[in-house]
Short mmCIF file of C-alpha atoms in Angstrom, two decimals:
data_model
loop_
_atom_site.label_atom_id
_atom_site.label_comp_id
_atom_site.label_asym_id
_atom_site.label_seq_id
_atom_site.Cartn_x
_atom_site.Cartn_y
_atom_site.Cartn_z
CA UNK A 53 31.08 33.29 -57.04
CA UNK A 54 27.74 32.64 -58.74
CA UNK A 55 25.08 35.13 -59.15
CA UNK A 56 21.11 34.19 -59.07
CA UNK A 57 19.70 37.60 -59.48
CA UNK A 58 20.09 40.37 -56.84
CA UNK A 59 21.61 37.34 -54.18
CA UNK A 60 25.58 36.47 -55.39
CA UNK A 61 26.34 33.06 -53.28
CA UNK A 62 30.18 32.91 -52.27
CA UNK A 63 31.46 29.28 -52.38
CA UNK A 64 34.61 30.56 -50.04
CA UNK A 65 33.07 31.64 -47.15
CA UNK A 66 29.63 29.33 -47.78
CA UNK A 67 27.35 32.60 -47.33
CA UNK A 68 25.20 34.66 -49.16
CA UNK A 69 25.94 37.96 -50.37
CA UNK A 70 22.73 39.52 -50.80
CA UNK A 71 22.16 43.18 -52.65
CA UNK A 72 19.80 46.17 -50.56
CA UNK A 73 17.31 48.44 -52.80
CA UNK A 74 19.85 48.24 -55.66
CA UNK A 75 23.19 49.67 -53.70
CA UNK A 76 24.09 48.16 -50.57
CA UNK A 77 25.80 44.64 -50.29
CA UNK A 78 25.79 42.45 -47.18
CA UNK A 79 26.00 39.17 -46.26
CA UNK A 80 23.66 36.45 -45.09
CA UNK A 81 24.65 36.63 -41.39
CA UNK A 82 24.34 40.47 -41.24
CA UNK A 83 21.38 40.03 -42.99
CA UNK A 84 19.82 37.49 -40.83
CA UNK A 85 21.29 39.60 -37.60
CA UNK A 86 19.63 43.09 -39.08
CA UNK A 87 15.96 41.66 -40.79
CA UNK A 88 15.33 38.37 -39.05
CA UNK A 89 12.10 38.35 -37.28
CA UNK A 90 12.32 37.04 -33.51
CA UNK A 91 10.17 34.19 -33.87
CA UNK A 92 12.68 33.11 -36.64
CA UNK A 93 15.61 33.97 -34.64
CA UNK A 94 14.12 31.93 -31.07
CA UNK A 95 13.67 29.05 -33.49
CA UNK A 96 17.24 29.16 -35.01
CA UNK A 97 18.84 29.95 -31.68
CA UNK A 98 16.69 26.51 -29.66
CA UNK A 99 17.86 24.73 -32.28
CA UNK A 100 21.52 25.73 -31.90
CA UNK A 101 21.02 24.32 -27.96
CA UNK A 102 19.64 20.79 -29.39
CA UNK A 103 22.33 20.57 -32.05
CA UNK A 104 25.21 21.15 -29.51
CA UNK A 105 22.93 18.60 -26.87
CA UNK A 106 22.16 21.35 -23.93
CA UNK A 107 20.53 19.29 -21.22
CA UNK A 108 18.16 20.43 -18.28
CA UNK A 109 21.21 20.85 -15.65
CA UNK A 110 23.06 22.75 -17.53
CA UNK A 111 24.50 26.26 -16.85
CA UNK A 112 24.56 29.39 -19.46
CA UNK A 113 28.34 29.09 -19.07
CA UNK A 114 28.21 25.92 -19.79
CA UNK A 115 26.43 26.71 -23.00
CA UNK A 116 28.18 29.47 -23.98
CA UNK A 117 31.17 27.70 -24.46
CA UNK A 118 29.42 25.26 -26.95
CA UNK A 119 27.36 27.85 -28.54
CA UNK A 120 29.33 31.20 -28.56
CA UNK A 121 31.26 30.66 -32.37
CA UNK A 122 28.35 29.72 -33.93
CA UNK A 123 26.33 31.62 -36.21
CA UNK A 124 23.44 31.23 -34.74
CA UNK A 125 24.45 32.61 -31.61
CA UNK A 126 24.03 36.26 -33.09
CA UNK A 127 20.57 35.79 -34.22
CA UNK A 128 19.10 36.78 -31.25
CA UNK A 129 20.73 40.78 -30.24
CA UNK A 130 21.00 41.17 -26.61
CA UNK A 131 22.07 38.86 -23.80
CA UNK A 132 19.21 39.55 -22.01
CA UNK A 133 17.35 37.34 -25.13
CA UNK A 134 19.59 34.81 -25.22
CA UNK A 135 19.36 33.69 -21.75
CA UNK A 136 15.38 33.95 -21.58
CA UNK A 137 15.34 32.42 -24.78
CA UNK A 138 18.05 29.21 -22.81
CA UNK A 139 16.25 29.14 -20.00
CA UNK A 140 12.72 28.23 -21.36
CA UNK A 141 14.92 25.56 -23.49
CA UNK A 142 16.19 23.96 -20.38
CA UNK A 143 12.53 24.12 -18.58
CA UNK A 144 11.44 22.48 -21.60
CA UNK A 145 13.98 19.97 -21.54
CA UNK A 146 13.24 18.73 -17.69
CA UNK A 147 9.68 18.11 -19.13
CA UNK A 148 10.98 15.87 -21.88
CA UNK A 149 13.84 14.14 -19.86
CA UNK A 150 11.20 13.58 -17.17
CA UNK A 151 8.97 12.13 -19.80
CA UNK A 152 12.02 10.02 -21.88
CA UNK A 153 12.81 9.01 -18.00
CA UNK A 154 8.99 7.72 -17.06
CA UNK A 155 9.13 5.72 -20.19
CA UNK A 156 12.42 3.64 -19.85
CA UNK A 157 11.61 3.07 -16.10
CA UNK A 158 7.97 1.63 -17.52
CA UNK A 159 10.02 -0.21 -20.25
CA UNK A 160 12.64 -1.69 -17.35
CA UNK A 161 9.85 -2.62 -15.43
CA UNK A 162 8.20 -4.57 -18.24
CA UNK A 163 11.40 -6.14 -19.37
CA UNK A 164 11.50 -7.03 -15.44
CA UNK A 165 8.80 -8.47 -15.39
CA UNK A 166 8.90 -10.46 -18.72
CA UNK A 167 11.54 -11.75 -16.94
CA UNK A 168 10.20 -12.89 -13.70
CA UNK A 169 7.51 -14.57 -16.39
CA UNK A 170 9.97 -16.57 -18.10
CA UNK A 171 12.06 -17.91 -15.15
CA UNK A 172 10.06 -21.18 -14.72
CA UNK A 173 12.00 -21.85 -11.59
CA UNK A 174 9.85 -19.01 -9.55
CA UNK A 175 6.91 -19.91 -7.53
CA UNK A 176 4.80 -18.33 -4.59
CA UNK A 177 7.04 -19.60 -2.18
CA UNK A 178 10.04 -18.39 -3.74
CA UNK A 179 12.23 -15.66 -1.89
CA UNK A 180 13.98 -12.55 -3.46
CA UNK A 181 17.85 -14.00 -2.44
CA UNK A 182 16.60 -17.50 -4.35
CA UNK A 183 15.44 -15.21 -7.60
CA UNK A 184 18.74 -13.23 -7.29
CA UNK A 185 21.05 -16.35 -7.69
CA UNK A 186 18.72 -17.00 -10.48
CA UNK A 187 18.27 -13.83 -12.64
CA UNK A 188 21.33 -11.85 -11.71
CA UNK A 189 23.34 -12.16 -14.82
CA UNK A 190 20.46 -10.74 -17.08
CA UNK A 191 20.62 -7.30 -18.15
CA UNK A 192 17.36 -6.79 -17.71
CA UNK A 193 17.87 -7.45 -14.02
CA UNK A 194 20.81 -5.13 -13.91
CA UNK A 195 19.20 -1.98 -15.95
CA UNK A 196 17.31 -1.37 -12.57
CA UNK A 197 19.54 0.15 -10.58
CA UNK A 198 17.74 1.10 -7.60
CA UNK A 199 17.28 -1.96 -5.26
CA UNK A 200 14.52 -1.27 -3.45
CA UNK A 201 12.78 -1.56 -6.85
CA UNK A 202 13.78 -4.84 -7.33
CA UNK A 203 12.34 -6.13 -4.08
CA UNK A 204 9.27 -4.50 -4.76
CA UNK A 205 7.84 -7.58 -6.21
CA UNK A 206 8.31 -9.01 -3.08
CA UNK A 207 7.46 -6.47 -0.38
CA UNK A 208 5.15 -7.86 2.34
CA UNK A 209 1.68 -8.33 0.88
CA UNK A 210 -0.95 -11.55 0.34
CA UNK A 211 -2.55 -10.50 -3.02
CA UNK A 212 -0.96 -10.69 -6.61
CA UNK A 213 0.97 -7.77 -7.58
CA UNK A 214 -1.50 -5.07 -8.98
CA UNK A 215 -3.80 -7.08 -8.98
CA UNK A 216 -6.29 -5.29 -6.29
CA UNK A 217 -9.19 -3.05 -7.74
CA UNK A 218 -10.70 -1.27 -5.08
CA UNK A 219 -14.58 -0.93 -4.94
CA UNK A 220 -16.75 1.88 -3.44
CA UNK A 221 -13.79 3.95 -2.89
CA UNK A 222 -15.61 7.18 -1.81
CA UNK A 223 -17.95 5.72 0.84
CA UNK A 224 -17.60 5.12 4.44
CA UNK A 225 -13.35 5.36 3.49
CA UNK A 226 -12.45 3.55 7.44
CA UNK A 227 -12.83 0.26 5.81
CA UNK A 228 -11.43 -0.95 1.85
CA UNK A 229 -12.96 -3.28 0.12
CA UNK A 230 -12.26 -4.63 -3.24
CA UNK A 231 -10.99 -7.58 -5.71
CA UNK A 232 -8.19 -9.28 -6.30
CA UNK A 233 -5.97 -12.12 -6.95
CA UNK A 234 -3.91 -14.59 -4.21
CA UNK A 235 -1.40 -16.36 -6.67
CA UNK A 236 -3.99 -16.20 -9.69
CA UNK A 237 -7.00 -17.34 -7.76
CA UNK A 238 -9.90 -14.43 -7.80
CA UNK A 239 -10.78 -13.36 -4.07
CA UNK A 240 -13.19 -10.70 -2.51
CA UNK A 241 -10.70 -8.82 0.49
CA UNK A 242 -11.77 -6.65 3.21
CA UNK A 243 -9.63 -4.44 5.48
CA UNK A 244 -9.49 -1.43 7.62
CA UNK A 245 -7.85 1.71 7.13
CA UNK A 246 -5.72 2.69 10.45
CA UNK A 247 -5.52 6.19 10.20
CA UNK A 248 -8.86 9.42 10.58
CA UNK A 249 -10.23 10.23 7.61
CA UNK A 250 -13.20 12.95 7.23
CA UNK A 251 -16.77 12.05 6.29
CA UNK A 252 -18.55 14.82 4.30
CA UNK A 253 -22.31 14.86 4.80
CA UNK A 254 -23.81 17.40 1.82
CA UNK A 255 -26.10 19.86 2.45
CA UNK A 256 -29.71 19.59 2.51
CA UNK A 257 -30.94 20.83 -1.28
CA UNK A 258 -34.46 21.10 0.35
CA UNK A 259 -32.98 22.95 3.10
CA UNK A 260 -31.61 25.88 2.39
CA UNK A 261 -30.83 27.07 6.22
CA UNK A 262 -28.04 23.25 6.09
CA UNK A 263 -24.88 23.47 5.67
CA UNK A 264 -22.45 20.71 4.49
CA UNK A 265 -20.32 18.90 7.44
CA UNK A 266 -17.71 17.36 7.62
CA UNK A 267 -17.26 14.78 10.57
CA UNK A 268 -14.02 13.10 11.65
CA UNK A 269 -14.28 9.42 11.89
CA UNK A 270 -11.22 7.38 14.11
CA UNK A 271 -9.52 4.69 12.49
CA UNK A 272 -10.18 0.93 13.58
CA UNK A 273 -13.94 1.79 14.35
CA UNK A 274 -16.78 0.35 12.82
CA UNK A 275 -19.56 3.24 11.88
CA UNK A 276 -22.55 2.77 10.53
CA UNK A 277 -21.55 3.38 6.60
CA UNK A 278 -18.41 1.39 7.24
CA UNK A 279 -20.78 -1.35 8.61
CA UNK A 280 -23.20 -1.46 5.92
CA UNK A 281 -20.53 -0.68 3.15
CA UNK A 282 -18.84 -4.06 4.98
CA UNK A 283 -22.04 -5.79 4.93
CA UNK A 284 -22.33 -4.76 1.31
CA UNK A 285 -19.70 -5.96 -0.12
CA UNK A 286 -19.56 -9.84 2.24
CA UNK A 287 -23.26 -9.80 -0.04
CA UNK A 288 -21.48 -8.85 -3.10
CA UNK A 289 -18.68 -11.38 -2.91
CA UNK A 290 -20.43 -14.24 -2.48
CA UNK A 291 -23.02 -12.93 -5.38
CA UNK A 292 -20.30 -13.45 -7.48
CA UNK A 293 -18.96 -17.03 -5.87
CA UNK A 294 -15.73 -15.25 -4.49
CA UNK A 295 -13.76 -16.68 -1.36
CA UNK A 296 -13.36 -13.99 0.95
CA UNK A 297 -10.20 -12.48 2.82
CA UNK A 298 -10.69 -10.31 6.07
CA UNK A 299 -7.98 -8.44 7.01
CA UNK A 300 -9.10 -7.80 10.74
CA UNK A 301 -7.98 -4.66 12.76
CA UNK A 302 -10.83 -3.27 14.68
CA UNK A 303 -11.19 -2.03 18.12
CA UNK A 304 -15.36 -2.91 18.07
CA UNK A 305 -18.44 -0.40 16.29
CA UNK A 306 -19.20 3.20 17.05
CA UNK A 307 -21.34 3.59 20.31
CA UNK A 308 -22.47 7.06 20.77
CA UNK A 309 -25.75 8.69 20.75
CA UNK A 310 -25.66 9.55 16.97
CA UNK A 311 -24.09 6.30 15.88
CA UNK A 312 -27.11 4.54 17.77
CA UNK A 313 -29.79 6.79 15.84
CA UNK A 314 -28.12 6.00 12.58
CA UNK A 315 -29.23 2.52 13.26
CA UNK A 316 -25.43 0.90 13.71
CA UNK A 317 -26.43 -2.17 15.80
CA UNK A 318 -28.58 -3.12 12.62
CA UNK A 319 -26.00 -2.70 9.93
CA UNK A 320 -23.29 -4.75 12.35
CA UNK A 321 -26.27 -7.18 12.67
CA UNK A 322 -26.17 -7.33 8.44
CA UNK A 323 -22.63 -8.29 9.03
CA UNK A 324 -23.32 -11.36 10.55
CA UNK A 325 -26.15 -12.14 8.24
CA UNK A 326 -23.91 -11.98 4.99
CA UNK A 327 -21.68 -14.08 6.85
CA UNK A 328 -24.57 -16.84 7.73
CA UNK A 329 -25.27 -16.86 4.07
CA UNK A 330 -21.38 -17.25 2.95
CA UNK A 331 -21.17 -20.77 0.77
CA UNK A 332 -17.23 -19.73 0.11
CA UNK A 333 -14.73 -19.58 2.37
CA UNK A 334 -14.15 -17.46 4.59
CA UNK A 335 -10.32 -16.38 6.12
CA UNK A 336 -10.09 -13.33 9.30
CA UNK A 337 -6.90 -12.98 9.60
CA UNK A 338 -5.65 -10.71 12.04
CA UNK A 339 -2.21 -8.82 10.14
CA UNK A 340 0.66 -8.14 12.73
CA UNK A 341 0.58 -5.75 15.22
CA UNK A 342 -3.70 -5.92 14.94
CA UNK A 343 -6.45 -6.18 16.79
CA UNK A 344 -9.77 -7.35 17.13
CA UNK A 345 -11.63 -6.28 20.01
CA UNK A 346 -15.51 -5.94 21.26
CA UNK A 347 -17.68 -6.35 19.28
CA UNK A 348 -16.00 -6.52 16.16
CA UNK A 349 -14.84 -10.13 17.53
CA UNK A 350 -18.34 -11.08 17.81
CA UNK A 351 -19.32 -10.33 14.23
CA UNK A 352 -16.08 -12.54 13.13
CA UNK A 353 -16.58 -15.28 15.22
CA UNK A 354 -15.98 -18.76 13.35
CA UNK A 355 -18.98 -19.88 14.95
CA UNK A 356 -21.37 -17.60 12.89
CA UNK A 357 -20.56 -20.05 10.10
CA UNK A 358 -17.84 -22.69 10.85
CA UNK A 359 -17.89 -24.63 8.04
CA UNK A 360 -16.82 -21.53 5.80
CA UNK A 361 -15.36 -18.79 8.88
CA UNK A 362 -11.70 -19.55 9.62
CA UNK A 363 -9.74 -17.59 11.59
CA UNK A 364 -5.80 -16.97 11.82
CA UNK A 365 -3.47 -14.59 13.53
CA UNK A 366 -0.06 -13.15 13.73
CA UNK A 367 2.28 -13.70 16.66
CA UNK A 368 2.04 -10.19 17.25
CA UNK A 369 -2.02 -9.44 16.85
CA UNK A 370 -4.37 -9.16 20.08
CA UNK A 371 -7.96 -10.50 20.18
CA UNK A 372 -10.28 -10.38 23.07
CA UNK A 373 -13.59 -8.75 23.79
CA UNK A 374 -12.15 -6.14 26.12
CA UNK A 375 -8.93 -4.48 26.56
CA UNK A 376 -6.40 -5.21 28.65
CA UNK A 377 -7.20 -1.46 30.25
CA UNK A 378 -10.47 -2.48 30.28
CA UNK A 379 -10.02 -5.64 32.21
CA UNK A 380 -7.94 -4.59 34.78
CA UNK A 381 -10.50 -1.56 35.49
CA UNK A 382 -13.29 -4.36 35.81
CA UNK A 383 -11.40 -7.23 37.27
CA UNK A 384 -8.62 -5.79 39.06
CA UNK A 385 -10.55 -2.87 40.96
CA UNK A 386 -8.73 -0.32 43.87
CA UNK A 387 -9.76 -2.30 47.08
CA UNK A 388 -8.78 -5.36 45.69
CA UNK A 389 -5.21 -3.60 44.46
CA UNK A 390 -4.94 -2.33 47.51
CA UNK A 391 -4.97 -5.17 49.40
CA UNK A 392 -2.98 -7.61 47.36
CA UNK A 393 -0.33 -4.79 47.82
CA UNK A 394 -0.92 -5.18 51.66
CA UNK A 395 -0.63 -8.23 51.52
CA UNK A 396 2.91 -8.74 48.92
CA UNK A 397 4.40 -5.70 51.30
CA UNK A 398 3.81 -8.22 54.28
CA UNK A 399 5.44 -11.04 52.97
CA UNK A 400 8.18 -9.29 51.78
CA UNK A 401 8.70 -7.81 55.38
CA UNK A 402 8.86 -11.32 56.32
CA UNK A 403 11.34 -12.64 54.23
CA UNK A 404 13.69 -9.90 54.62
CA UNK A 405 13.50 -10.26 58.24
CA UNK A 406 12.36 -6.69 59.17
CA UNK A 407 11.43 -5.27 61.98
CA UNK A 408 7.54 -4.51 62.09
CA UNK A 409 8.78 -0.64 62.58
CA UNK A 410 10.82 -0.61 59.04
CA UNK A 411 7.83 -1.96 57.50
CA UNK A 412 6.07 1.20 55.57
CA UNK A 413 1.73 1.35 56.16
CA UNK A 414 -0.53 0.08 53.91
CA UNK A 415 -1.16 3.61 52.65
CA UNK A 416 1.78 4.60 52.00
CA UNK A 417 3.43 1.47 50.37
CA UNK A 418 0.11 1.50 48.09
CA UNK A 419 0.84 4.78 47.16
CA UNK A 420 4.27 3.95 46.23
CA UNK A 421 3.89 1.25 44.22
CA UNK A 422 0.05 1.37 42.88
CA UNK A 423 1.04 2.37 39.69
CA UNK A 424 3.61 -0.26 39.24
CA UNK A 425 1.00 -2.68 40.30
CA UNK A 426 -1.70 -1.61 37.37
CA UNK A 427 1.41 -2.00 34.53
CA UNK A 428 1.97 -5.92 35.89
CA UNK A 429 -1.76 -6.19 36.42
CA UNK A 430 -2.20 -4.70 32.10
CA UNK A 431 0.48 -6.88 31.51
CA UNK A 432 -0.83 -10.33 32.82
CA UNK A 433 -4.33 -9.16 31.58
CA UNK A 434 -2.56 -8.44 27.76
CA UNK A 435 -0.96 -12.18 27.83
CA UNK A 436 -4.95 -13.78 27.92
CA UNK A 437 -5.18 -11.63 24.07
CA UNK A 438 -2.18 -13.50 22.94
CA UNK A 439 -2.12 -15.39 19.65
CA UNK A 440 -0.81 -18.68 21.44
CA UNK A 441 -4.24 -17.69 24.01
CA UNK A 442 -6.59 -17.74 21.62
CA UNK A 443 -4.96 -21.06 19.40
CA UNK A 444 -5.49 -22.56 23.17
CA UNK A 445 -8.84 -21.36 23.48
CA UNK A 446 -10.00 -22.67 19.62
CA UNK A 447 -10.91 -19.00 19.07
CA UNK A 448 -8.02 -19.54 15.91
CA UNK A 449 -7.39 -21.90 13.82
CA UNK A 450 -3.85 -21.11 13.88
CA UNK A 451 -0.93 -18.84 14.16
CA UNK A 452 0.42 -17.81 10.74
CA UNK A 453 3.46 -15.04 10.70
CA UNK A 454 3.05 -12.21 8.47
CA UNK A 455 5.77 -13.49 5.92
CA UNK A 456 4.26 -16.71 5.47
CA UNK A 457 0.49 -15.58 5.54
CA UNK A 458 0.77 -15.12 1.44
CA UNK A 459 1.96 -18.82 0.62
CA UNK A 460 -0.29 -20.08 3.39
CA UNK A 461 -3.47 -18.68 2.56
CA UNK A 462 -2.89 -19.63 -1.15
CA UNK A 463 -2.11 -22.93 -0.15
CA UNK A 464 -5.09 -23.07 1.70
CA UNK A 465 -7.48 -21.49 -0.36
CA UNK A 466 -6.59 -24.65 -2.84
CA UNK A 467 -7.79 -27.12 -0.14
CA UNK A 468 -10.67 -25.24 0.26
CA UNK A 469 -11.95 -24.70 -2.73
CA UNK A 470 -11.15 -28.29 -3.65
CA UNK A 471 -13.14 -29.85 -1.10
CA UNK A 472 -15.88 -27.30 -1.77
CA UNK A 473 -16.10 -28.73 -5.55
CA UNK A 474 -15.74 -32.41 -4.38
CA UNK A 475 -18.93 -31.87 -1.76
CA UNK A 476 -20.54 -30.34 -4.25
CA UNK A 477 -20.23 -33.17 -6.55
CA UNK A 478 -20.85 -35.90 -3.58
CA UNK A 479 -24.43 -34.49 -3.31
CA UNK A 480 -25.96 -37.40 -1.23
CA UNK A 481 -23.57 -36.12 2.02
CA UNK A 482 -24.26 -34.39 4.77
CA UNK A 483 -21.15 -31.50 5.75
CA UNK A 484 -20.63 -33.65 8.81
CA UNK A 485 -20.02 -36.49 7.55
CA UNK A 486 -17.97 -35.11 4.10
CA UNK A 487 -15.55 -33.91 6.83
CA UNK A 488 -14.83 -36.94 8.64
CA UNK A 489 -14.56 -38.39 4.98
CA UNK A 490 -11.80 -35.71 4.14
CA UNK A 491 -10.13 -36.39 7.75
CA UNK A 492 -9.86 -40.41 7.10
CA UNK A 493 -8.71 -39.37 3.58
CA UNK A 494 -5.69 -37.26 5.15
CA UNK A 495 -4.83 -39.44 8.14
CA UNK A 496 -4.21 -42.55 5.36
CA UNK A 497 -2.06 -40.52 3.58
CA UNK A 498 -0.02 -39.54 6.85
CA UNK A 499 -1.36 -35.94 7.22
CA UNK A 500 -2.61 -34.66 10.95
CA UNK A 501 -6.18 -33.00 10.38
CA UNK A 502 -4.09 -29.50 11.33
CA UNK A 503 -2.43 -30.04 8.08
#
C-alpha cells in the first residue's frame, strides 16, 4: 500500500482508497458511485458497451450479461439510467453501422468495377454468363453477395453506366433530355416519361387576385413546354456536334383549346426545324412495348432529313398515324359491320346446311356477335402498326430487339460518324453520290447495303 497524500493506492485490489474531510475512508468505486457527475458516469458507462462490442440489434439482456460484473456498470444508479443511457448507444450505433455499411458497399462496388476495368476480355457485346466464367474466382467478385447487384452492370439500357446527366430537369418533366455516353462515344438522348406528372404554373407577382396552379399533364403527350423543351435541346445537341438518340413513345401533341392558345402547333413545328438543321445523326428508336402515333410520327419522320433521321423499332413497338381504335371507328363504321356480319351469318347457314328457319335475323345475330366483330376488326387494324409493317413500308430502317439495341446502335453510330468524317474530308462530293461511293465500297468487300 502506498500513500500519495490524503489518496492511499492498494496494489491488491488495484483501487484507490481515498480519505473524506480528514475521517472517512472509501474506495475508488464507492467514490466514483457516490460523487461522480452524470455526464462522467454516461461517458464511462457508453464506453463499457464499446469495450464489450454492443451492436445495434442487440437486447439489454443481452448486454447485461457482458456488462453486469464490471465496474462500470454501477456508475450510473438506477436501471431506469442504464437502459436510456443503452438505448441511445444502440440508436447511435445503427447510424454508424449504416454509415461503416454505405462505405464497404461503395468500396465493393469500386473494387467491382476496377475489376470489370482490368478484364481485357470484356467488350459491349459481352453477356453477364460470359463475364461470370471469367471473373468468378476473384474475391472481389464474390464480396458482393447480392446478385442482382452484380447484374446491374448489365440491366437493360443503351447508354454507359452512369454516364447520363440529365438537363433541364424541372421544365416541361413529360419528356427527359440529357447527355451521355453509348460505349464511350458522347451522345445527346431524348425520351419520354410514361407516367402524369404535375405542372406548377406560379402566381402572378403583378397580380395579386392569381393564385398558383397546378395542372396535370398525361404521360406520352407532347405539350407545348415539352415541345419546345424538345425542340430546345435537338438545337442544343447539334450546337455542340452531338449525334442524337430518340427514344420514341408518344401517342401525338396536346390538342385542346388551351394547348392551341399556348401556341403548340408552333413549338411541334420547331421540332421539325431542329431536325432540318441536324448535320449529326440522327437514331428514333421506338423501345419495346412503345408507340409512336399522330402526329408525333410526323415530326420523326426520316424524311424530314434522311440523310441524318434513321429510324428503328422493337418487335413489340406500334407506329402508325392513328390507332387501331381509331381506324376501325373511321374505316370499319356500323352499317358496314353490320352487313359483313349479314353477310358471314349467311354463308355460314350455308355451309352448315341449315334450314332458312334456324338461321337467326340480321338483327339479332349482329347483336350477338358485334362486339366480337370490333375485337377481330382492332386486331387486323393493330397488325398494319406492326414492326415487320412498317420495315415493309420503308417507314424503318429496321427491326432491332431491345437486348441488342445497345451493341447495335454503338456499332452503328461508328459507321456513321465515320462516313460523316470521310464526306467531310471528300469535299468536292455531292451526299448522293458519297453514298453510292460507300455502297460500291461495301458490296466489294461482300457486305449487303443493309449491313
Amino acid at each position: 500500500r502506498r500513500v500519495h497524500g490524503n489518496n492511499t493506492y492498494d496494489n491488491r485490489n488495484n483501487d484507490f482508497e481515498i480519505e473524506i474531510d480528514g475521517n472517512e475512508i472509501i474506495t475508488e468505486s464507492q467514490y466514483n458511485n457516490t460523487f461522480m457527475p452524470k455526464e462522467e458516469a454516461i461517458s464511462n458507462f457508453k464506453a463499457l458497451l464499446e469495450s464489450v462490442g454492443v451492436k445495434s440489434d442487440w437486447t439489454w439482456d443481452q448486454a447485461m450479461k457482458a456488462i453486469a460484473n464490471d465496474k462500470r456498470y454501477g456508475y450510473l444508479k438506477t436501471l431506469r439510467e442504464r437502459k436510456e443511457v443503452f438505448y441511445e448507444y444502440t440508436e447511435t450505433r445503427k447510424q454508424i453501422e449504416k454509415e461503416e455499411f454505405e462505405e464497404f458497399v461503395k468500396k465493393s462496388r469500386d473494387q467491382f468495377n476496377e475489376l470489370l476495368k482490368e478484364t481485357t476480355e470484356i467488350n459491349i457485346d459481352t453477356t453477364y454468363k460470359e463475364v461470370v466464367r471469367l471473373i468468378e474466382k476473384d474475391y472481389r467478385f464474390n464480396q458482393i453477395e447480392d446478385e442482382e447487384e452484380k447484374k446491374e452492370p448489365w440491366m437493360s439500357g443503351i447508354l454507359d453506366r452512369d454516364s447520363f446527366t440529365e438537363c433541364l430537369g424541372g421544365w416541361a418533366k413529360t419528356v427527359i433530355v440529357g447527355r451521355g455516353r453509348l460505349g464511350g462515344i458522347p451522345v445527346g438522348v431524348i425520351g419520354v416519361r410514361t407516367k402524369v406528372t404535375n405542372k406548377t404554373v406560379p402566381a402572378d407577382p403583378a397580380d395579386p387576385s392569381s393564385k398558383e396552379v397546378v395542372e396535370i399533364q398525361s404521360p406520352q403527350v407532347w405539350f407545348p413546354d415539352s415541345s419546345y423543351k424538345t425542340a430546345t435541346a435537338i438545337s442544343d445537341f447539334e450546337r455542340d456536334g452531338l449525334p442524337i438518340l430518340i427514344l420514341a413513345n408518344w401517342r401525338g401533341f396536346s390538342g385542346g383549346t388551351r394547348d392551341m392558345y399556348c401556341e403548340v402547333l408552333k413549338f411541334g413545328s420547331m421540332i421539325v426545324d431542329s431536325l432540318r438543321k441536324c448535320t449529326q445523326p440522327v437514331f428514333v428508336y421506338l423501345p419495346k412495348f412503345s408507340e409512336l402515333r399522330g402526329g408525333a410520327w410526323v415530326v420523326l419522320d426520316t424524311q424530314i432529313n434522311p440523310d441524318m433521321i434513321e429510324m428503328y423499332a422493337d418487335p413489340t413497338a406500334r407506329g402508325g398515324i392513328l390507332e387501331p381504335s381509331g381506324v376501325v371507328e373511321v374505316v370499319f363504321r356500323d352499317d358496314q359491320r353490320k352487313q359483313l356480319i349479314t353477310r358471314t351469318q349467311k354463308d355460314i347457314a350455308k355451309r352448315q346446311n341449315l334450314p332458312q328457319s334456324d338461321v337467326l335475323s340480321a338483327s339479332e345475330f349482329t347483336s350477338e356477335v358485334s362486339s366480337k366483330y370490333l375485337v377481330a376488326a382492332e386486331h387486323f387494324a393493330d397488325l398494319h402498326d406492326t414492326a415487320l409493317h412498317m420495315l415493309s413500308t420503308g417507314s424503318i430502317r429496321a427491326i432491332v430487339p431491345w437486348k441488342n439495341a445497345r451493341s447495335f446502335f454503338y456499332n452503328r453510330l461508328r459507321v456513321r460518324l465515320n462516313e460523316n468524317k470521310l464526306y467531310q474530308e471528300l469535299g468536292f462530293l455531292k451526299r448522293d453520290e458519297f453514298l453510292n461511293l460507300i455502297s460500291s465500297w461495301r458490296n466489294e468487300d461482300g457486305f449487303t447495303k443493309k449491313s
